[in-house]
PDB file of C-alpha atoms in Angstrom:
ATOM      1  CA  MET A   1      -0.185  -0.059  -0.065  1.00  0.00           C
ATOM      2  CA  THR A   2       1.448   3.265  -0.557  1.00  0.00           C
ATOM      3  CA  SER A   3       1.505   6.237   1.608  1.00  0.00           C
ATOM      4  CA  CYS A   4      -1.555   7.735   2.507  1.00  0.00           C
ATOM      5  CA  ASP A   5      -2.937  11.570   1.292  1.00  0.00           C
ATOM      6  CA  ARG A   6      -4.487  12.050   4.085  1.00  0.00           C
ATOM      7  CA  SER A   7      -3.543  11.770   7.861  1.00  0.00           C
ATOM      8  CA  VAL A   8      -6.912   9.770   8.984  1.00  0.00           C
ATOM      9  CA  ASP A   9      -9.759   8.480   7.049  1.00  0.00           C
ATOM     10  CA  MET A  10     -13.627   8.222   8.819  1.00  0.00           C
ATOM     11  CA  PRO A  11     -14.030   3.953   9.459  1.00  0.00           C
ATOM     12  CA  VAL A  12     -16.344   2.104   7.114  1.00  0.00           C
ATOM     13  CA  THR A  13     -18.868   0.081   8.788  1.00  0.00           C
ATOM     14  CA  TRP A  14     -18.503  -3.366   7.118  1.00  0.00           C
ATOM     15  CA  THR A  15     -21.833  -5.574   6.993  1.00  0.00           C
ATOM     16  CA  GLY A  16     -20.392  -8.926   5.984  1.00  0.00           C
ATOM     17  CA  SER A  17     -18.888 -11.376   8.416  1.00  0.00           C
ATOM     18  CA  PRO A  18     -21.503 -11.499  11.081  1.00  0.00           C
ATOM     19  CA  ARG A  19     -20.223 -14.813  12.519  1.00  0.00           C
ATOM     20  CA  THR A  20     -16.853 -13.898  12.619  1.00  0.00           C
ATOM     21  CA  VAL A  21     -17.607 -10.692  14.588  1.00  0.00           C
ATOM     22  CA  GLN A  22     -19.338 -12.774  16.992  1.00  0.00           C
ATOM     23  CA  ALA A  23     -16.773 -15.549  17.639  1.00  0.00           C
ATOM     24  CA  ILE A  24     -14.689 -12.110  18.231  1.00  0.00           C
ATOM     25  CA  ARG A  25     -17.001 -10.935  21.020  1.00  0.00           C
ATOM     26  CA  ASP A  26     -17.465 -14.593  22.524  1.00  0.00           C
ATOM     27  CA  LEU A  27     -13.268 -14.733  22.498  1.00  0.00           C
ATOM     28  CA  LEU A  28     -13.313 -11.294  24.306  1.00  0.00           C
ATOM     29  CA  ILE A  29     -16.321 -11.761  26.822  1.00  0.00           C
ATOM     30  CA  VAL A  30     -14.661 -14.141  28.765  1.00  0.00           C
ATOM     31  CA  HIS A  31     -12.078 -11.966  29.953  1.00  0.00           C
ATOM     32  CA  ALA A  32     -14.245  -8.948  30.841  1.00  0.00           C
ATOM     33  CA  SER A  33     -16.123  -8.071  34.192  1.00  0.00           C
ATOM     34  CA  PRO A  34     -19.537  -9.246  34.574  1.00  0.00           C
ATOM     35  CA  GLY A  35     -21.811  -5.761  33.081  1.00  0.00           C
ATOM     36  CA  VAL A  36     -19.541  -4.473  30.520  1.00  0.00           C
ATOM     37  CA  LEU A  37     -21.492  -2.336  28.443  1.00  0.00           C
ATOM     38  CA  ARG A  38     -19.394  -2.355  25.507  1.00  0.00           C
ATOM     39  CA  LEU A  39     -16.296  -4.180  24.025  1.00  0.00           C
ATOM     40  CA  VAL A  40     -13.957  -2.663  21.492  1.00  0.00           C
ATOM     41  CA  LEU A  41     -11.105  -4.078  19.441  1.00  0.00           C
ATOM     42  CA  GLN A  42      -8.949  -2.282  16.952  1.00  0.00           C
ATOM     43  CA  GLN A  43      -5.970  -3.367  15.239  1.00  0.00           C
ATOM     44  CA  LEU A  44      -3.808   0.150  13.657  1.00  0.00           C
ATOM     45  CA  THR A  45      -1.128  -0.714  11.612  1.00  0.00           C
ATOM     46  CA  LEU A  46       1.675   1.663  12.488  1.00  0.00           C
ATOM     47  CA  ARG A  47       3.777   3.425   9.471  1.00  0.00           C
ATOM     48  CA  GLU A  48       6.710   5.411   9.027  1.00  0.00           C
ATOM     49  CA  ASP A  49       7.338   6.756   5.469  1.00  0.00           C
ATOM     50  CA  GLY A  50       4.407   5.091   4.099  1.00  0.00           C
ATOM     51  CA  ARG A  51       5.894   1.522   5.023  1.00  0.00           C
ATOM     52  CA  ALA A  52       4.197  -0.836   7.823  1.00  0.00           C
ATOM     53  CA  VAL A  53       6.504  -0.791  11.127  1.00  0.00           C
ATOM     54  CA  GLY A  54       3.972  -2.943  13.160  1.00  0.00           C
ATOM     55  CA  ARG A  55       0.645  -3.337  14.499  1.00  0.00           C
ATOM     56  CA  HIS A  56      -1.035  -1.845  17.559  1.00  0.00           C
ATOM     57  CA  GLU A  57      -3.682  -3.594  19.200  1.00  0.00           C
ATOM     58  CA  ILE A  58      -6.234  -2.174  21.809  1.00  0.00           C
ATOM     59  CA  ILE A  59      -8.848  -4.161  23.603  1.00  0.00           C
ATOM     60  CA  ASP A  60     -10.879  -2.412  26.175  1.00  0.00           C
ATOM     61  CA  ALA A  61     -14.054  -2.943  28.124  1.00  0.00           C
ATOM     62  CA  VAL A  62     -16.289  -0.063  28.762  1.00  0.00           C
ATOM     63  CA  SER A  63     -18.201  -0.388  31.833  1.00  0.00           C
ATOM     64  CA  ASP A  64     -20.125   1.498  34.607  1.00  0.00           C
ATOM     65  CA  VAL A  65     -18.682   1.686  37.714  1.00  0.00           C
ATOM     66  CA  GLY A  66     -20.648   3.899  40.598  1.00  0.00           C
ATOM     67  CA  GLY A  67     -22.146   6.070  37.648  1.00  0.00           C
ATOM     68  CA  ASN A  68     -19.067   6.657  35.940  1.00  0.00           C
ATOM     69  CA  LEU A  69     -18.144   5.014  32.456  1.00  0.00           C
ATOM     70  CA  VAL A  70     -14.692   3.722  32.712  1.00  0.00           C
ATOM     71  CA  SER A  71     -12.208   1.712  30.032  1.00  0.00           C
ATOM     72  CA  ILE A  72     -10.309  -1.026  31.187  1.00  0.00           C
ATOM     73  CA  PRO A  73      -7.981  -2.356  28.837  1.00  0.00           C
ATOM     74  CA  ILE A  74      -8.331  -6.433  28.632  1.00  0.00           C
ATOM     75  CA  VAL A  75      -5.544  -6.794  25.788  1.00  0.00           C
ATOM     76  CA  ALA A  76      -3.005  -8.418  28.674  1.00  0.00           C
ATOM     77  CA  ALA A  77      -5.808 -10.682  29.837  1.00  0.00           C
ATOM     78  CA  VAL A  78      -6.865 -11.840  26.185  1.00  0.00           C
ATOM     79  CA  ARG A  79      -3.665 -12.191  24.931  1.00  0.00           C
ATOM     80  CA  ALA A  80      -2.170 -14.432  28.209  1.00  0.00           C
ATOM     81  CA  ASP A  81      -4.664 -17.229  27.137  1.00  0.00           C
ATOM     82  CA  PRO A  82      -2.877 -19.171  24.524  1.00  0.00           C
ATOM     83  CA  THR A  83      -5.845 -20.769  22.870  1.00  0.00           C
ATOM     84  CA  ALA A  84      -7.840 -17.303  23.223  1.00  0.00           C
ATOM     85  CA  SER A  85      -5.208 -15.359  21.754  1.00  0.00           C
ATOM     86  CA  SER A  86      -4.640 -17.988  18.491  1.00  0.00           C
ATOM     87  CA  GLN A  87      -8.180 -17.999  17.904  1.00  0.00           C
ATOM     88  CA  LEU A  88      -8.773 -14.430  17.676  1.00  0.00           C
ATOM     89  CA  ASP A  89      -5.721 -13.807  15.822  1.00  0.00           C
ATOM     90  CA  ALA A  90      -7.609 -16.476  13.141  1.00  0.00           C
ATOM     91  CA  ALA A  91     -10.909 -14.539  13.245  1.00  0.00           C
ATOM     92  CA  LEU A  92      -8.962 -11.064  12.760  1.00  0.00           C
ATOM     93  CA  ALA A  93      -7.208 -12.560  10.024  1.00  0.00           C
ATOM     94  CA  ALA A  94     -10.089 -14.017   8.338  1.00  0.00           C
ATOM     95  CA  LEU A  95     -12.216 -10.694   8.969  1.00  0.00           C
ATOM     96  CA  ARG A  96      -8.953  -8.759   7.271  1.00  0.00           C
ATOM     97  CA  ALA A  97      -9.156 -11.562   4.735  1.00  0.00           C
ATOM     98  CA  ASP A  98     -13.067 -11.033   3.902  1.00  0.00           C
ATOM     99  CA  ILE A  99     -12.409  -7.021   3.808  1.00  0.00           C
ATOM    100  CA  ALA A 100      -9.435  -7.115   1.249  1.00  0.00           C
ATOM    101  CA  ALA A 101     -11.460  -9.502  -1.002  1.00  0.00           C
ATOM    102  CA  GLN A 102     -14.026  -6.711  -1.227  1.00  0.00           C
ATOM    103  CA  ILE A 103     -12.654  -3.551  -1.031  1.00  0.00           C
ATOM    104  CA  GLY A 104      -9.514  -4.623  -3.110  1.00  0.00           C
ATOM    105  CA  SER A 105      -6.639  -3.629  -0.623  1.00  0.00           C
ATOM    106  CA  GLU A 106      -5.620  -4.204   2.925  1.00  0.00           C
ATOM    107  CA  VAL A 107      -7.019  -1.874   6.137  1.00  0.00           C
ATOM    108  CA  ASP A 108      -4.654   0.059   7.796  1.00  0.00           C
ATOM    109  CA  SER A 109      -7.291   0.094  10.985  1.00  0.00           C
ATOM    110  CA  LEU A 110      -9.495  -2.712  11.587  1.00  0.00           C
ATOM    111  CA  GLU A 111     -12.584  -1.999  14.983  1.00  0.00           C
ATOM    112  CA  VAL A 112     -14.970  -4.366  15.985  1.00  0.00           C
ATOM    113  CA  ILE A 113     -17.264  -3.089  18.736  1.00  0.00           C
ATOM    114  CA  THR A 114     -19.679  -5.214  20.650  1.00  0.00           C
ATOM    115  CA  THR A 115     -22.357  -3.839  22.739  1.00  0.00           C
ATOM    116  CA  ALA A 116     -24.525  -5.202  25.573  1.00  0.00           C
ATOM    117  CA  ASP A 117     -27.898  -4.969  24.073  1.00  0.00           C
ATOM    118  CA  GLY A 118     -26.741  -7.458  21.395  1.00  0.00           C
ATOM    119  CA  ARG A 119     -25.408  -5.027  18.474  1.00  0.00           C
ATOM    120  CA  ARG A 120     -22.017  -6.224  16.842  1.00  0.00           C
ATOM    121  CA  GLU A 121     -20.430  -3.836  14.441  1.00  0.00           C
ATOM    122  CA  ALA A 122     -16.952  -3.936  12.337  1.00  0.00           C
ATOM    123  CA  ARG A 123     -15.389  -1.164  10.960  1.00  0.00           C
ATOM    124  CA  PHE A 124     -12.107  -0.169   8.767  1.00  0.00           C
ATOM    125  CA  THR A 125     -10.532   2.497   7.729  1.00  0.00           C
ATOM    126  CA  ALA A 126      -8.236   1.592   4.526  1.00  0.00           C
ATOM    127  CA  CYS A 127      -5.874   4.445   4.685  1.00  0.00           C
ATOM    128  CA  VAL A 128      -4.527   6.174   8.134  1.00  0.00           C
ATOM    129  CA  GLU A 129      -1.077   7.315   8.455  1.00  0.00           C
ATOM    130  CA  VAL A 130       0.030   6.262  12.671  1.00  0.00           C
ATOM    131  CA  SER A 131       3.343   6.287  13.522  1.00  0.00           C
ATOM    132  CA  PRO A 132       4.483   4.441  16.790  1.00  0.00           C
ATOM    133  CA  GLU A 133       5.814   7.858  18.415  1.00  0.00           C
ATOM    134  CA  ASP A 134       1.819   9.067  17.509  1.00  0.00           C
ATOM    135  CA  LEU A 135       0.678   6.735  19.946  1.00  0.00           C
ATOM    136  CA  GLU A 136       2.424   8.641  22.964  1.00  0.00           C
ATOM    137  CA  ARG A 137       1.070  11.972  22.001  1.00  0.00           C
ATOM    138  CA  ARG A 138      -1.476  13.482  24.328  1.00  0.00           C
ATOM    139  CA  PRO A 139      -4.422  14.084  23.057  1.00  0.00           C
ATOM    140  CA  ALA A 140      -4.432  10.635  21.721  1.00  0.00           C
ATOM    141  CA  HIS A 141      -3.918  10.582  18.076  1.00  0.00           C
ATOM    142  CA  PRO A 142      -7.818  10.835  16.245  1.00  0.00           C
ATOM    143  CA  ALA A 143      -6.957   6.993  14.615  1.00  0.00           C
ATOM    144  CA  LEU A 144      -7.103   5.542  18.174  1.00  0.00           C
ATOM    145  CA  HIS A 145     -10.821   4.743  18.898  1.00  0.00           C
ATOM    146  CA  GLY A 146     -10.476   2.337  21.908  1.00  0.00           C
ATOM    147  CA  GLY A 147     -12.548   2.593  25.531  1.00  0.00           C
ATOM    148  CA  PRO A 148     -11.117   6.368  25.951  1.00  0.00           C
ATOM    149  CA  HIS A 149     -12.420   7.209  23.032  1.00  0.00           C
ATOM    150  CA  GLN A 150     -15.788   5.709  23.120  1.00  0.00           C
ATOM    151  CA  ILE A 151     -16.388   7.359  26.289  1.00  0.00           C
ATOM    152  CA  THR A 152     -15.397  10.775  24.927  1.00  0.00           C
ATOM    153  CA  HIS A 153     -17.568  10.473  21.363  1.00  0.00           C
ATOM    154  CA  GLN A 154     -20.369   8.004  22.455  1.00  0.00           C
ATOM    155  CA  ALA A 155     -20.944   8.784  26.361  1.00  0.00           C
ATOM    156  CA  PRO A 156     -24.854  10.062  25.765  1.00  0.00           C
ATOM    157  CA  GLU A 157     -25.285   6.473  23.838  1.00  0.00           C
ATOM    158  CA  LEU A 158     -23.369   4.723  26.592  1.00  0.00           C
ATOM    159  CA  ASP A 159     -25.538   6.468  29.110  1.00  0.00           C
ATOM    160  CA  ALA A 160     -28.615   5.436  27.363  1.00  0.00           C
ATOM    161  CA  LEU A 161     -27.460   1.735  26.873  1.00  0.00           C
ATOM    162  CA  ARG A 162     -26.417   1.601  30.770  1.00  0.00           C
ATOM    163  CA  ASP A 163     -30.013   2.905  31.707  1.00  0.00           C
ATOM    164  CA  LEU A 164     -31.457   0.388  29.942  1.00  0.00           C
ATOM    165  CA  LEU A 165     -29.930  -2.447  31.280  1.00  0.00           C
ATOM    166  CA  ALA A 166     -30.334  -1.299  34.692  1.00  0.00           C
ATOM    167  CA  GLU A 167     -32.688  -3.405  36.727  1.00  0.00           C
ATOM    168  CA  PRO A 168     -36.167  -1.695  36.807  1.00  0.00           C
ATOM    169  CA  GLU A 169     -37.180   0.369  40.028  1.00  0.00           C
ATOM    170  CA  HIS A 170     -39.580  -1.370  42.265  1.00  0.00           C
ATOM    171  CA  GLY A 171     -43.243  -0.392  40.996  1.00  0.00           C
ATOM    172  CA  ARG A 172     -45.667   1.426  43.546  1.00  0.00           C
ATOM    173  CA  LEU A 173     -47.521  -1.129  44.325  1.00  0.00           C
ATOM    174  CA  ARG A 174     -43.607  -3.589  45.275  1.00  0.00           C
ATOM    175  CA  ARG A 175     -43.031  -0.085  47.533  1.00  0.00           C
ATOM    176  CA  THR A 176     -46.279  -0.520  49.170  1.00  0.00           C
ATOM    177  CA  TRP A 177     -45.868  -3.985  50.094  1.00  0.00           C
ATOM    178  CA  ASP A 178     -42.188  -4.012  51.265  1.00  0.00           C
ATOM    179  CA  GLY A 179     -43.464  -1.237  53.579  1.00  0.00           C
ATOM    180  CA  THR A 180     -46.314  -2.953  54.841  1.00  0.00           C
ATOM    181  CA  CYS A 181     -44.060  -6.031  55.354  1.00  0.00           C
ATOM    182  CA  GLU A 182     -41.589  -3.967  57.327  1.00  0.00           C
ATOM    183  CA  ARG A 183     -43.997  -2.379  59.366  1.00  0.00           C
ATOM    184  CA  VAL A 184     -45.495  -5.787  60.396  1.00  0.00           C
ATOM    185  CA  ARG A 185     -41.881  -7.133  61.083  1.00  0.00           C
ATOM    186  CA  ARG A 186     -41.149  -4.251  63.638  1.00  0.00           C
ATOM    187  CA  LEU A 187     -44.743  -4.934  65.364  1.00  0.00           C
ATOM    188  CA  LEU A 188     -43.918  -8.649  65.439  1.00  0.00           C
ATOM    189  CA  PHE A 189     -40.507  -8.247  66.339  1.00  0.00           C
ATOM    190  CA  PRO A 190     -39.737  -4.874  68.216  1.00  0.00           C
ATOM    191  CA  GLY A 191     -36.475  -5.752  69.010  1.00  0.00           C
ATOM    192  CA  ASP A 192     -34.925  -6.341  65.905  1.00  0.00           C
TER     193      ASP A 192
END
């Protein structure tokens, strides 16, 4: 691939390979804590002077912790599991091959995003120039789309997802019943 003529292209949503995306989600979810709202995986090709010099990988779990959205890196846990790691590599290679076959070129950025409500999505960007030095930049390079990026740019959607998945409040009838039971308990057992 030749050097890009732009620094960050917009990601394109990939509509093929839903089984592969589901397999990736299944491999990642076992390494995340219960109650995760969104799993984010991104592999980003690193380039210097237009040639590939490595690949940066992000695997984050976005969760609600005490009312705050928090990004928890799980890449080390996933990659420490040899079986999960090799199966993940195979699934990502298959996904990359499917995309390359359709668009006719390799992609520089591949993202897999899954949410607790069942949505599964793969995105790609064909041409992104990011060097290893760019990974150290603050603020983060705009091509990095891990958990912190999701929280910054998708907070309202993540808050709505958290609210949707939260246990429903007890209804008025249930609160009345619970209050009556508590009053009866105090009458019968005044010392408790």
